[in-house]
Coordinates of C-alpha atoms and ligand atoms in Angstrom, one line a residue:
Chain A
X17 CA -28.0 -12.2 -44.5
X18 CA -26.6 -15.1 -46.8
X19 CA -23.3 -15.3 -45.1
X20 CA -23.0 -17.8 -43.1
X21 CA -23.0 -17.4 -38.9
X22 CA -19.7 -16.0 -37.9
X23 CA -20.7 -17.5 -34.1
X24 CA -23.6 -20.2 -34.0
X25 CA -24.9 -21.5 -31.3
X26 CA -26.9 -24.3 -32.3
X27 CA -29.4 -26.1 -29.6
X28 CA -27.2 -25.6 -26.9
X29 CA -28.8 -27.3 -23.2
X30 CA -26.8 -27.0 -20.1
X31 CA -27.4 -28.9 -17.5
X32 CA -25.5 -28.5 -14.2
X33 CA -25.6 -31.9 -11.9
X34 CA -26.3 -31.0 -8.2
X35 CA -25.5 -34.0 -6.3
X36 CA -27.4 -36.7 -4.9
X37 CA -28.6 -37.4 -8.6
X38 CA -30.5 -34.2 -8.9
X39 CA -29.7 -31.5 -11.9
X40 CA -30.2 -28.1 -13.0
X41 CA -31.4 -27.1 -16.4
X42 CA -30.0 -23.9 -16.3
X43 CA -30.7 -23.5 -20.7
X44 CA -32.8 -25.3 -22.8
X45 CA -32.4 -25.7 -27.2
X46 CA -30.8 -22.0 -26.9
X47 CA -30.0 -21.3 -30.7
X48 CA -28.6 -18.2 -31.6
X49 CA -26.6 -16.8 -35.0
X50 CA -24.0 -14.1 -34.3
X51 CA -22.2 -12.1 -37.2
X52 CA -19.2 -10.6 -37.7
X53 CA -18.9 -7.2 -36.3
X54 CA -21.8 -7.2 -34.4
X55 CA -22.2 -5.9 -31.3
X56 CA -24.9 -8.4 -29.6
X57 CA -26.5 -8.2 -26.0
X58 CA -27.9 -10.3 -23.8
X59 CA -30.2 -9.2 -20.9
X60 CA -32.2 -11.0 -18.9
X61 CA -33.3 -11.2 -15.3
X62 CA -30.1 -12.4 -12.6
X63 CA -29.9 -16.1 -12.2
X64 CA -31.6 -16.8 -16.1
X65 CA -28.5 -17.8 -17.1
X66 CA -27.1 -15.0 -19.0
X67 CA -23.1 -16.0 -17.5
X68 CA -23.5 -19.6 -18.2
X69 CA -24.6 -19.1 -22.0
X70 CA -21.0 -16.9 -22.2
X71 CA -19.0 -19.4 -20.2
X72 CA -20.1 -21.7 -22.6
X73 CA -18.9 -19.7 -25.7
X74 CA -15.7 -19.0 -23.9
X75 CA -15.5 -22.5 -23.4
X76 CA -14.8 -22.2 -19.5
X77 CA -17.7 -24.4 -18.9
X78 CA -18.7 -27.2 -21.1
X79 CA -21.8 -28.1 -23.0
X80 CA -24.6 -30.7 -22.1
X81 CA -26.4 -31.0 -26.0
X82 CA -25.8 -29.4 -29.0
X83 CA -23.1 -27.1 -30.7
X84 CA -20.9 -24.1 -30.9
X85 CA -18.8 -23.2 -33.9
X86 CA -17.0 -20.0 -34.7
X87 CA -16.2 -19.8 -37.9
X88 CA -17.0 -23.5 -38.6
X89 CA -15.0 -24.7 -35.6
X90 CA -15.9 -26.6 -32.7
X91 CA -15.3 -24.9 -29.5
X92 CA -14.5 -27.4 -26.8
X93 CA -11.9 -25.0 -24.8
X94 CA -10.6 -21.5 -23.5
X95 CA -8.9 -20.0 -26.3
X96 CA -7.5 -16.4 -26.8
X97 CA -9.8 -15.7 -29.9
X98 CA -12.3 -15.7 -27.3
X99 CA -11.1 -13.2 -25.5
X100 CA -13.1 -12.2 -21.9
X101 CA -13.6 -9.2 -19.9
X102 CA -15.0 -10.5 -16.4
X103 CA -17.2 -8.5 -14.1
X104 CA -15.1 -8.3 -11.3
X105 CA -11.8 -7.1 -13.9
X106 CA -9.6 -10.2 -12.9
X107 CA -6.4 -8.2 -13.3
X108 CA -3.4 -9.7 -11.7
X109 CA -2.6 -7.4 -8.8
X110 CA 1.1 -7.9 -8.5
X111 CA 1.6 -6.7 -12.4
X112 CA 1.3 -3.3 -13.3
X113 CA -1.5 -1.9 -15.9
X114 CA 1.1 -2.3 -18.3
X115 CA 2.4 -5.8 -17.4
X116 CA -1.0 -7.5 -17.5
X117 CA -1.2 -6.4 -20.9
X118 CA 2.2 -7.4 -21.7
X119 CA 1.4 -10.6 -20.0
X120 CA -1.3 -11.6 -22.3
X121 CA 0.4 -10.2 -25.7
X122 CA 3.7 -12.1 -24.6
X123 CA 1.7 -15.4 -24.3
X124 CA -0.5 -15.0 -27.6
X125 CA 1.7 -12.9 -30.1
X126 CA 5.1 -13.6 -28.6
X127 CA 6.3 -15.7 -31.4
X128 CA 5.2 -13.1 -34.2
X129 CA 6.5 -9.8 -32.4
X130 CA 10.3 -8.5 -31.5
X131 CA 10.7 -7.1 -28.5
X132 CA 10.3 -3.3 -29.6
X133 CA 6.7 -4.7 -31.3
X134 CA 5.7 -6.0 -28.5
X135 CA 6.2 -2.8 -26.7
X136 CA 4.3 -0.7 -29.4
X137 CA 1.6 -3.3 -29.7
X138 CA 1.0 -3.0 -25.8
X139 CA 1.4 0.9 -25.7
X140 CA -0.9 0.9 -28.4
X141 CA -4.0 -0.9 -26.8
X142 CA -3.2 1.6 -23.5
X143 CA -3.4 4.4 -25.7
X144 CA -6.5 3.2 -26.9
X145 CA -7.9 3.5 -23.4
X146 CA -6.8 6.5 -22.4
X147 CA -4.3 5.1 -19.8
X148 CA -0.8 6.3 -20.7
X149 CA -0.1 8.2 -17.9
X150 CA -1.7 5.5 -15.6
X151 CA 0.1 2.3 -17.0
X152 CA 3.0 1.5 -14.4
X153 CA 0.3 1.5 -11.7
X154 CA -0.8 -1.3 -10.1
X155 CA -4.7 -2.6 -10.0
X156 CA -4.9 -1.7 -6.6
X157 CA -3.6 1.9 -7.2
X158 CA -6.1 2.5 -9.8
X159 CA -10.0 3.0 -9.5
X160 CA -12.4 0.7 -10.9
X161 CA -13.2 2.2 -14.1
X162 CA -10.1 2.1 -14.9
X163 CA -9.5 -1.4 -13.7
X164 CA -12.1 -2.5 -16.3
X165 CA -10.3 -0.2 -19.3
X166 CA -7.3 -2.0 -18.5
X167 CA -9.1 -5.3 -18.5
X168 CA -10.6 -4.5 -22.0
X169 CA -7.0 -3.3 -23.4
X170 CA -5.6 -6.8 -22.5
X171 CA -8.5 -8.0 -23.8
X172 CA -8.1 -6.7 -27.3
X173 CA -4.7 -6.9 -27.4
X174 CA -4.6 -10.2 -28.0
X175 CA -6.8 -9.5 -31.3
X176 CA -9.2 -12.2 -30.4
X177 CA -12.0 -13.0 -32.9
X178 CA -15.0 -12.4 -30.5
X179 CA -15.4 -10.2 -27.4
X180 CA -17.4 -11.8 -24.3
X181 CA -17.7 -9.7 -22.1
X182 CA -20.2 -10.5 -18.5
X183 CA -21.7 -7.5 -17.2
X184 CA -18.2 -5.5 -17.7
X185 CA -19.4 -2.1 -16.3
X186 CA -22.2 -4.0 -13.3
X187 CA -20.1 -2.9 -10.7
X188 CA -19.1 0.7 -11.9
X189 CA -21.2 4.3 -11.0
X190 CA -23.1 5.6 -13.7
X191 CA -21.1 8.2 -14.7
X192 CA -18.2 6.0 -14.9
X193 CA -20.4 3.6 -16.6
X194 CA -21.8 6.2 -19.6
X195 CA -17.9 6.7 -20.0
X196 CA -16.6 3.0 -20.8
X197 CA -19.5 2.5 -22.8
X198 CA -18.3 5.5 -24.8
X199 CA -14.9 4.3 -24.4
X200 CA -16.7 0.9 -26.3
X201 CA -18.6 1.8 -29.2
X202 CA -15.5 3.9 -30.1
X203 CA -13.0 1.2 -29.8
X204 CA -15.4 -1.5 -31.6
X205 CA -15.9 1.0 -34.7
X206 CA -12.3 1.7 -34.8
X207 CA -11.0 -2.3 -34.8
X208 CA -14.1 -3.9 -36.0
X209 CA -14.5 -6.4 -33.2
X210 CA -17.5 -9.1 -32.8
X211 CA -19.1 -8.5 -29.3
X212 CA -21.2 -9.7 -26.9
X213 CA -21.8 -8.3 -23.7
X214 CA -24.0 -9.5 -21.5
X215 CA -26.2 -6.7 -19.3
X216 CA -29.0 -6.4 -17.1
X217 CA -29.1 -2.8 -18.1
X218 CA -31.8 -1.7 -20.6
X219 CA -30.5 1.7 -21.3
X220 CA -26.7 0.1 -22.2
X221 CA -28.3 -2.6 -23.5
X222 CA -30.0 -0.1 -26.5
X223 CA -27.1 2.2 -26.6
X224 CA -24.9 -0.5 -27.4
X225 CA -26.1 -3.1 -29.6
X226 CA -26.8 -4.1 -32.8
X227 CA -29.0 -6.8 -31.3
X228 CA -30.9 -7.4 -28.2
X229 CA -31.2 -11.1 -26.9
X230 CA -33.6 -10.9 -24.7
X231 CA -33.6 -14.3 -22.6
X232 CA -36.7 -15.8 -20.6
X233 CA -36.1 -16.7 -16.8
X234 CA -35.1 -20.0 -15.4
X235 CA -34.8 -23.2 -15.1
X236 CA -34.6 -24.2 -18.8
X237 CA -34.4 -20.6 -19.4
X238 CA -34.1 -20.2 -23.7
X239 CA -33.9 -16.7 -25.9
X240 CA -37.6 -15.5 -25.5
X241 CA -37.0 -12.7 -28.1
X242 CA -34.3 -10.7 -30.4
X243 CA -34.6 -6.9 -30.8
X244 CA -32.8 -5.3 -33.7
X245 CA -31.9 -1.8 -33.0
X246 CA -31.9 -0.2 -36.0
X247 CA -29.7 2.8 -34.8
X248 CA -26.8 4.7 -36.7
X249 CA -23.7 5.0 -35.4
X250 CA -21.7 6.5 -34.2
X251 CA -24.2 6.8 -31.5
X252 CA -24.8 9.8 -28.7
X253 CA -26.4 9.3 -25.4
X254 CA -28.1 13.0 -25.7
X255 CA -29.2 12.5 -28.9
X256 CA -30.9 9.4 -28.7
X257 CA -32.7 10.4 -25.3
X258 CA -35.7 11.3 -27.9
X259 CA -34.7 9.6 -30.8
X260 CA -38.5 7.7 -31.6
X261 CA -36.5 4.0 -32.5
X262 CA -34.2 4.3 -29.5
X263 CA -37.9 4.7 -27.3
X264 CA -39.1 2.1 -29.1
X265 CA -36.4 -0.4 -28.1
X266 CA -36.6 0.6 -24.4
X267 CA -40.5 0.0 -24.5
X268 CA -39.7 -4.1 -26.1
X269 CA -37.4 -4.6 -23.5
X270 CA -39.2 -3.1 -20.7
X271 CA -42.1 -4.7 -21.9
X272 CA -40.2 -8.2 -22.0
X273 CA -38.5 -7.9 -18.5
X274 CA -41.0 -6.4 -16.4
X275 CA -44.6 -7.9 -18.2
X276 CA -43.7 -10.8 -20.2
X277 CA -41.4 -12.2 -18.2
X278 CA -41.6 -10.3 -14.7
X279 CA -39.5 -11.9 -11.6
X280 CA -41.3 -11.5 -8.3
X281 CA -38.7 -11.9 -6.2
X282 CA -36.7 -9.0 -7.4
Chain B
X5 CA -10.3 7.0 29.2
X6 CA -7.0 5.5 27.5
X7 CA -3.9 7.1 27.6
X8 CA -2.2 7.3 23.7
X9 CA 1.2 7.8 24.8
X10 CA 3.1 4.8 25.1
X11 CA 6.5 5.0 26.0
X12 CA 8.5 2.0 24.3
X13 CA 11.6 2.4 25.9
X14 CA 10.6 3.5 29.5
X15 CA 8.2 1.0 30.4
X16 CA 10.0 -2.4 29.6
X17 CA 12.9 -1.0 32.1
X18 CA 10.6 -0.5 34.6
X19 CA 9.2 -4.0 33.9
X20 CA 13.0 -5.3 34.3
X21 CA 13.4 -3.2 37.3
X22 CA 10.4 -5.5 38.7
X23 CA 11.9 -8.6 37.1
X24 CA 15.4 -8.2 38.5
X25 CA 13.7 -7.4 42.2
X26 CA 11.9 -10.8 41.9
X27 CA 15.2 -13.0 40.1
X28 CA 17.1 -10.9 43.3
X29 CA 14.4 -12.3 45.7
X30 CA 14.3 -16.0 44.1
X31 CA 18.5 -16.0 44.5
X32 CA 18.1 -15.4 48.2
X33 CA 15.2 -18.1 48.8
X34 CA 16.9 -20.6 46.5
X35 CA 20.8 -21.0 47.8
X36 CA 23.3 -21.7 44.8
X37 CA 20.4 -19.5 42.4
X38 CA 22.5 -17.2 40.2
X39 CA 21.9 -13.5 41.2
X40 CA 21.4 -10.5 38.5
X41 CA 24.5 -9.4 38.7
X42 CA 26.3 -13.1 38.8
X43 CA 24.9 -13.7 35.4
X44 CA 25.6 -10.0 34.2
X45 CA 29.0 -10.6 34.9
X46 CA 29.3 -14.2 33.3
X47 CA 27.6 -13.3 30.6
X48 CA 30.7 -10.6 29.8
X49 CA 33.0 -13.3 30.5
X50 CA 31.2 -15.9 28.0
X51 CA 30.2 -12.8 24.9
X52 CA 34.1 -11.5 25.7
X53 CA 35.4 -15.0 24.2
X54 CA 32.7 -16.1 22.0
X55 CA 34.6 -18.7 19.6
X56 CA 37.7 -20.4 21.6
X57 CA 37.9 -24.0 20.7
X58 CA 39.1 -26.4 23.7
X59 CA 37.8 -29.2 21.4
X60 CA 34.9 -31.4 21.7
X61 CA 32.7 -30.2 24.9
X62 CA 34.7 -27.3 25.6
X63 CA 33.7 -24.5 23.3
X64 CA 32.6 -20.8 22.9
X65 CA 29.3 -19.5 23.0
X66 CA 29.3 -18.4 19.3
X67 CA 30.5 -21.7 18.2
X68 CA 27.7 -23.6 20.1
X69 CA 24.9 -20.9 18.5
X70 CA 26.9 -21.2 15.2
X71 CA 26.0 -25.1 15.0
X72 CA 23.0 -25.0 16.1
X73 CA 22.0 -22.8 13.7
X74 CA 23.8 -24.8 10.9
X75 CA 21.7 -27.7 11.7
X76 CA 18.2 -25.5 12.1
X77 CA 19.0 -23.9 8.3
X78 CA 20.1 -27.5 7.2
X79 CA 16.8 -29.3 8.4
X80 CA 15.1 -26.0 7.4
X81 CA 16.3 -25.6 3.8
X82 CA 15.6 -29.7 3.1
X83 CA 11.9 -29.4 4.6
X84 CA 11.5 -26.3 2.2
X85 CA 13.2 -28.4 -0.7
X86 CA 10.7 -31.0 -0.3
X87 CA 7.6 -29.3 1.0
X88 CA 7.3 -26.6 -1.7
X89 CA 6.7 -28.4 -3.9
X90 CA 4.7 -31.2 -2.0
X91 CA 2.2 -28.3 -0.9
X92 CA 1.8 -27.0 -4.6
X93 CA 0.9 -30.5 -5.5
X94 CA -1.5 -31.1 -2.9
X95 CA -3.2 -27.6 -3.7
X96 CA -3.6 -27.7 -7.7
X97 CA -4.6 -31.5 -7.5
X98 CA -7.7 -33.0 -5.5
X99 CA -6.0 -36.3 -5.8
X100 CA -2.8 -35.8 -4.2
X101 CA -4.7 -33.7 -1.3
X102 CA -6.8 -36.8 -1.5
X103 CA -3.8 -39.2 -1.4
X104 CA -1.6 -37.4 1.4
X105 CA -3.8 -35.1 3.7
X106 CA -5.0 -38.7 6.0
X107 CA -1.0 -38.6 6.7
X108 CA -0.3 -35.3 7.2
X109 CA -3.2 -35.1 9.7
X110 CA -1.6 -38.2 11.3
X111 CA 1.9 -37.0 11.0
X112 CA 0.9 -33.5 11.9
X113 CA 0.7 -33.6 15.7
X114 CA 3.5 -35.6 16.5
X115 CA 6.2 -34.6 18.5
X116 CA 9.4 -34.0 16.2
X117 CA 11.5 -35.6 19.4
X118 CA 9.2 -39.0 18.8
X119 CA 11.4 -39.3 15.9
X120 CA 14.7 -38.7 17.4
X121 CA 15.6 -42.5 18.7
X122 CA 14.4 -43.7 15.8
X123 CA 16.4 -41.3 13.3
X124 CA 19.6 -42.0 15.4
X125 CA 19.1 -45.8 15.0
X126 CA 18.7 -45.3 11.4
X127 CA 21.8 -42.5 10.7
X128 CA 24.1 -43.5 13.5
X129 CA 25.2 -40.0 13.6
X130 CA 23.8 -37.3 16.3
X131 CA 24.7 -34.2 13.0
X132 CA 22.5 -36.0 10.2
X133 CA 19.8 -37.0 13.2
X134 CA 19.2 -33.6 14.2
X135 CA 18.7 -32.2 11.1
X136 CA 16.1 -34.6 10.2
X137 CA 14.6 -34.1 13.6
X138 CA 14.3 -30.3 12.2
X139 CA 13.3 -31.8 8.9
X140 CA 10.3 -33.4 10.4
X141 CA 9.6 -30.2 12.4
X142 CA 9.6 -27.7 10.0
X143 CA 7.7 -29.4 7.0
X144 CA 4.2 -29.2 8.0
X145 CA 3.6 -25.9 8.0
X146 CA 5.4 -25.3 4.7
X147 CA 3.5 -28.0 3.0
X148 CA 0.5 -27.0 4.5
X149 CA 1.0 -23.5 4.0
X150 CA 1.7 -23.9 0.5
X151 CA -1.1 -26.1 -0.6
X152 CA -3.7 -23.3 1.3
X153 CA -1.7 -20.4 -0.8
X154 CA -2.5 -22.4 -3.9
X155 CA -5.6 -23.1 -2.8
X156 CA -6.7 -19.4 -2.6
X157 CA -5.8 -18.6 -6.0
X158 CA -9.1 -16.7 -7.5
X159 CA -11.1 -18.4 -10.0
X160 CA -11.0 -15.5 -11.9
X161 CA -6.5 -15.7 -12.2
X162 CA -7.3 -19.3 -13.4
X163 CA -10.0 -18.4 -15.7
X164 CA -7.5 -15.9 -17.2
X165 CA -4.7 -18.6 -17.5
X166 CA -7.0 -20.8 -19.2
X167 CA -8.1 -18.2 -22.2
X168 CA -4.7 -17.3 -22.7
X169 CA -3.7 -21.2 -23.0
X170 CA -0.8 -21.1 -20.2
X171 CA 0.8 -24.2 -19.9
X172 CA 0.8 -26.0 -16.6
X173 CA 4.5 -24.8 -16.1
X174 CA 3.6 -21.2 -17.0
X175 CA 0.4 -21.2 -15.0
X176 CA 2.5 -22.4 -11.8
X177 CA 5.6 -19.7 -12.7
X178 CA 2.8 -16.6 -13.5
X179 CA -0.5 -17.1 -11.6
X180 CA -0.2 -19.7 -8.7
X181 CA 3.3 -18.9 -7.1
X182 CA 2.8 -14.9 -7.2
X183 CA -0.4 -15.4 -4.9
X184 CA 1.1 -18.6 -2.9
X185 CA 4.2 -17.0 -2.3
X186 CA 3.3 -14.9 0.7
X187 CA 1.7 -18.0 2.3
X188 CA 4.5 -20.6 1.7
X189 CA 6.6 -17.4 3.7
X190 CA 4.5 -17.7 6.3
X191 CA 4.7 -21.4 6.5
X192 CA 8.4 -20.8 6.3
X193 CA 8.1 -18.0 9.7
X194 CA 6.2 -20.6 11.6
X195 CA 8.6 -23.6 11.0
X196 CA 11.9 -21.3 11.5
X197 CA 10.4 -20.2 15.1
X198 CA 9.4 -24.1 15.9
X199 CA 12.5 -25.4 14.5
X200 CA 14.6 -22.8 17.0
X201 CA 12.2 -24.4 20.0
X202 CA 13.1 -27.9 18.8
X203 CA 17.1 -28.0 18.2
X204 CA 17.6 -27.3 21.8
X205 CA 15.8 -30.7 23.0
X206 CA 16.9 -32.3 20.3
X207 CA 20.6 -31.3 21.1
X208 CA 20.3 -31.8 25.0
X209 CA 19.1 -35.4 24.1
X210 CA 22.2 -36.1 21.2
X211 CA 24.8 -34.5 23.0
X212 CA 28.1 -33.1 21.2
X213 CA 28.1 -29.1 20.6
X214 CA 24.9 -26.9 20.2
X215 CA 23.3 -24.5 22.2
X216 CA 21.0 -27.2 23.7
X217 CA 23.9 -29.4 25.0
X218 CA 25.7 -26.9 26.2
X219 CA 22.9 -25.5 28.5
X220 CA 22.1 -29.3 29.6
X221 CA 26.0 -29.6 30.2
X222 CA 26.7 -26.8 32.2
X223 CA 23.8 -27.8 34.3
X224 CA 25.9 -31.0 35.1
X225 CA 28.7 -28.5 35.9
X226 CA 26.3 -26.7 38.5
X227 CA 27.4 -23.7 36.2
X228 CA 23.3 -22.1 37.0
X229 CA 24.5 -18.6 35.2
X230 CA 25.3 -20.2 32.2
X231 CA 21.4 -22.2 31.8
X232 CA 20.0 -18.6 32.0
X233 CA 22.4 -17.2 29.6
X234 CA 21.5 -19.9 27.1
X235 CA 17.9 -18.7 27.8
X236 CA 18.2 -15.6 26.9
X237 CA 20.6 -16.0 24.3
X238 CA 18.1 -18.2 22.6
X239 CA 15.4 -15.7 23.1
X240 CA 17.8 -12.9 21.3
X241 CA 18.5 -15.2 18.3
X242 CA 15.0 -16.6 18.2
X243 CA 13.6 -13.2 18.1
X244 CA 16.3 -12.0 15.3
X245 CA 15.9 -15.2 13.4
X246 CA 11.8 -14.1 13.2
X247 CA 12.2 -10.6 12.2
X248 CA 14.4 -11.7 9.5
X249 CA 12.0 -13.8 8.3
X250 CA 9.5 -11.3 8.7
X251 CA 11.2 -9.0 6.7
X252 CA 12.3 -11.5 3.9
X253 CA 8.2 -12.5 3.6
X254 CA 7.5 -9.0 3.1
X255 CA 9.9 -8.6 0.4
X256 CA 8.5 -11.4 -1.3
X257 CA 4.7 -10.1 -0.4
X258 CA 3.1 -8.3 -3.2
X259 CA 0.4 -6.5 -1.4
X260 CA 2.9 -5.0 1.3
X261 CA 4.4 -3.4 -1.5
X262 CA 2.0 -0.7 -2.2
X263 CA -0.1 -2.7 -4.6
X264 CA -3.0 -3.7 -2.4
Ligands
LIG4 N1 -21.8 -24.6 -11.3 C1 -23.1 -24.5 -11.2 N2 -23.8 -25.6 -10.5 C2 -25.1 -25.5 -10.4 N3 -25.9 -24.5 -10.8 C3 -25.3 -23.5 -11.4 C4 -23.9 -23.4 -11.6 N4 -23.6 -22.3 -12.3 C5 -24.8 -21.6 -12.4 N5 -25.8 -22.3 -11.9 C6 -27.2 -21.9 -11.9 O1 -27.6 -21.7 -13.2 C7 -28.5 -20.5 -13.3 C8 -27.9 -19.5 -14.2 O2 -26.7 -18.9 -13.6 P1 -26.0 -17.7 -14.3 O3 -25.7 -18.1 -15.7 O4 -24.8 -17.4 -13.5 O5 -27.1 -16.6 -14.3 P2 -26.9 -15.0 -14.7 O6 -25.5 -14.8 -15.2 O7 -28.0 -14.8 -15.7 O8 -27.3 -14.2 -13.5 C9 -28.6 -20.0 -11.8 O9 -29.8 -20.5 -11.3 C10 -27.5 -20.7 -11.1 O10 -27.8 -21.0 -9.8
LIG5 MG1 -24.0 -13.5 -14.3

């Protein structure tokens, strides 16, 4: 690739201060080149620092040595081209499915859209979910798995630049879970979006990506290894339960998390 | 073994039938002690003419609940004028919690009536003194109330306020006052109820028309059935003046509307 980094994370360290003069080095010199369209993920054992390294892109936290630029730019704060999907869906319970959306479309496009565009922009990011005939429900009327489709249609609507999404299906069943990942690689092909989604799932992690980041464990945790996953898409769950390169992915990772870099404790 | 059935009308009579045997009892130990029936019948007398005005000291029972009230909703509404926003400044910034929590600890505690002599030195006027003496009551819990509602706003509501880029107005308007709301409500149903228990020694000590005066003047009339119709007319209105407020917090309550 000649381009040059859509995302770059250039020897980022984050260091969290405890008190009493004591610190964490939660990363250390983490360096890391994303491009546009990609869909990157980033696994690692819990408590490696897999949140912090997206809070820090998403500019929630901020960043004890070195850089991040999107597209040249300097992020120093939350911004709606960095749009996040949290674990726990962070939808606000007293709007509807609908409102939520609304809510975040109002705020980032309000000034470009009429009324009636507003309305079809919003309807149109529901559709994309499947959730028409769930969208004047509230989050607590809904189930979880849907919670988090709604979550990813506000998410988009905003058309933000780069996806960040921290373990979006963790808390979902698997059957729920093979469905929004569907639901995913669908969407992404259809608008093109940069994502990264962090996972501690190896199966999702293959299915999903164009990229594995497979980070070591902590303190001063770093990217131990990348993993390109050199899979067509569109991609099918059946069909790649035997594909030889999807095997071969599995195997790296594996290899990584439970050799390499085992945890005992888990 | 527990019985389910409850019977919510039949019980509390019998539990009168018990309490008016007692009161009956007390009236023949105590001479000049109003009986049950006494007060049944003076109580007709004082609901059948509730707002004649014999000017100042003589005047009907409405008119004595009427300002009372007046004064609880003017202390009431001025405490929530002030303490709203007081409490959403002490919960979204560690320096004013900082600042003003040593004083609303010290403040806290004190009895509202500690303040009377003072606030009638100051106003000259029994009206504005009891009002601020209902002021002083009922801010605490709104302020506190408030500044714990903001307080318990998720990380994750903020988090989204933040990528979206609200402005501070927008992020107290969509994300803090949805969740506080409830809370200040609640703040709001604790200081009504206080305020109710607080006019009536407030009034017996500044005198003029109110429910509390009148009750402390008719005990300088040896008028006995009138003190325990005060008492239970304060009871009634106390208890309405809750359930209103119950009802207007649930209104306001997101998750009681189906949207847990
Ligand atoms: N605010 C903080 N203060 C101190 N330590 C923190 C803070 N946030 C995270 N950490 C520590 O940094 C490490 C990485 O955390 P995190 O990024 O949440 O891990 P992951 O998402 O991979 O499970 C953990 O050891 C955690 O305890
Ligand atoms: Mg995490």
């Amino acid at each position: 690739m000649s381009a040059k980094p859509f995302l770059k994370i250039d020897h980022v360290d984050k260091i969290f201060p405890l008190g009493g003069g004591k610190e964490y080095v939660a990363l250390r010199d983490v360096q890391l080149d994303i491009r546009q369209n990609e869909i990157v993920s980033i696994i690692g054992h819990s408590g490696c620092g897999k949140s912090t390294i997206l809070n820090l892109i998403a500019g929630l936290d901020s960043i004890t040595n070195g850089t991040i630029l999107l597209e040249d730019k300097h992020i120093l704060a939350p911004g709606p081209e960095r749009a996040v999907v949290f674990q726990n869906h962070s939808l606000l319970p007293w709007l509807s499915a609908y409102q939520n959306i609304e809510m975040a479309v109002k705020k980032v496009l309000g000034e470009e859209l009429s009324n009636s565009e507003i309305r079809d922009h919003v309807m149109k990011y529901i559709q994309m979910v499947n959730l028409d005939h769930a969208k004047d429900k509230y989050p607590g009327e809904i189930s979880g798995g849907m919670k988090q489709r709604v979550g990813i249609a506000r998410a988009l609507s905003i058309q933000p630049k780069v996806l960040l999404m921290d373990e979006p299906f963790g808390a979902l069943d698997s059957l729920t879970r093979a469905n929004l990942q569907d639901h995913l690689m669908r969407i992404q092909m259809q608008t093109g979006n940069t994502v990264i989604i962090i996972t501690h799932d190896v199966d999702e992690a293959v299915l999903l990506s164009d990229r594995v980041i497979m980070m070591t464990n902590g303190p001063e945790a770093t990217i131990g290894e990348i993993l390109e996953v050199n899979l067509p898409r569109p991609r099918n769950r059946l069909e790649l339960q035997h594909n030889p390169e999807y095997l071969r992915c599995r195997e790296a990772i594996i290899e990584f998390l439970y050799s390499k870099f085992a945890k005992e404790d888990e | 073994m527990v019985s389910k059935y409850v019977n919510p009308v039949l019980l509390p009579l019998l539990l009168l039938g018990v309490i008016i045997a007692l009161w009956s009892y007390i009236a023949v130990l105590i001479p000049g002690f109003p009986t049950p029936g006494e007060v049944w019948s003076e109580l007709l007398v004082v609901l059948s003419d509730p707002i004649y005005d014999n000017g100042a000291g003589d005047q009907g029972i409405a008119l004595q609940l009427g300002n009372s009230l007046a004064r609880v909703f003017g202390g009431f509404a001025l405490a929530i004028a002030v303490g709203v926003p007081a409490g959403l400044l002490i919960g979204m910034s560690k320096n004013a919690y900082a600042a003003m929590n040593p004083y609303i600890q010290i403040l806290k505690p004190v009895s509202p009536l500690a303040w009377l002599p003072l606030a009638l030195f100051v106003f000259k006027e029994v009206n504005t003194t009891a009002i601020f003496v209902i002021f002083v009551t009922s801010i605490w819990p709104i302020i506190i109330n408030t500044a714990l509602g903001v307080r318990s706003v998720s990380e994750d509501y903020l988090n989204v306020a933040k990528v979206l880029q609200l402005s501070p107005f927008e992020r107290v308007f969509q994300i803090i006052l949805p969740v506080a709301v409830p809370f200040i409500f609640t703040g709001m149903r604790l200081s009504l109820g206080i305020a109710w228990l607080v006019i009536v020694a407030a009034e017996m000590l500044t005198g003029g028309v109110g429910i509390g005066f009148w009750i402390w003047d008719e005990y300088n009339n040896l008028n006995y059935s009138h003190i325990i119709i005060g008492i239970i007319l304060i009871g009634v209105i106390g208890y309405i003046l809750d359930a209103l407020m119950g009802l207007i917090a649930d209104f306001f309550d997101y998750r009681k509307r189906g949207r847990v």
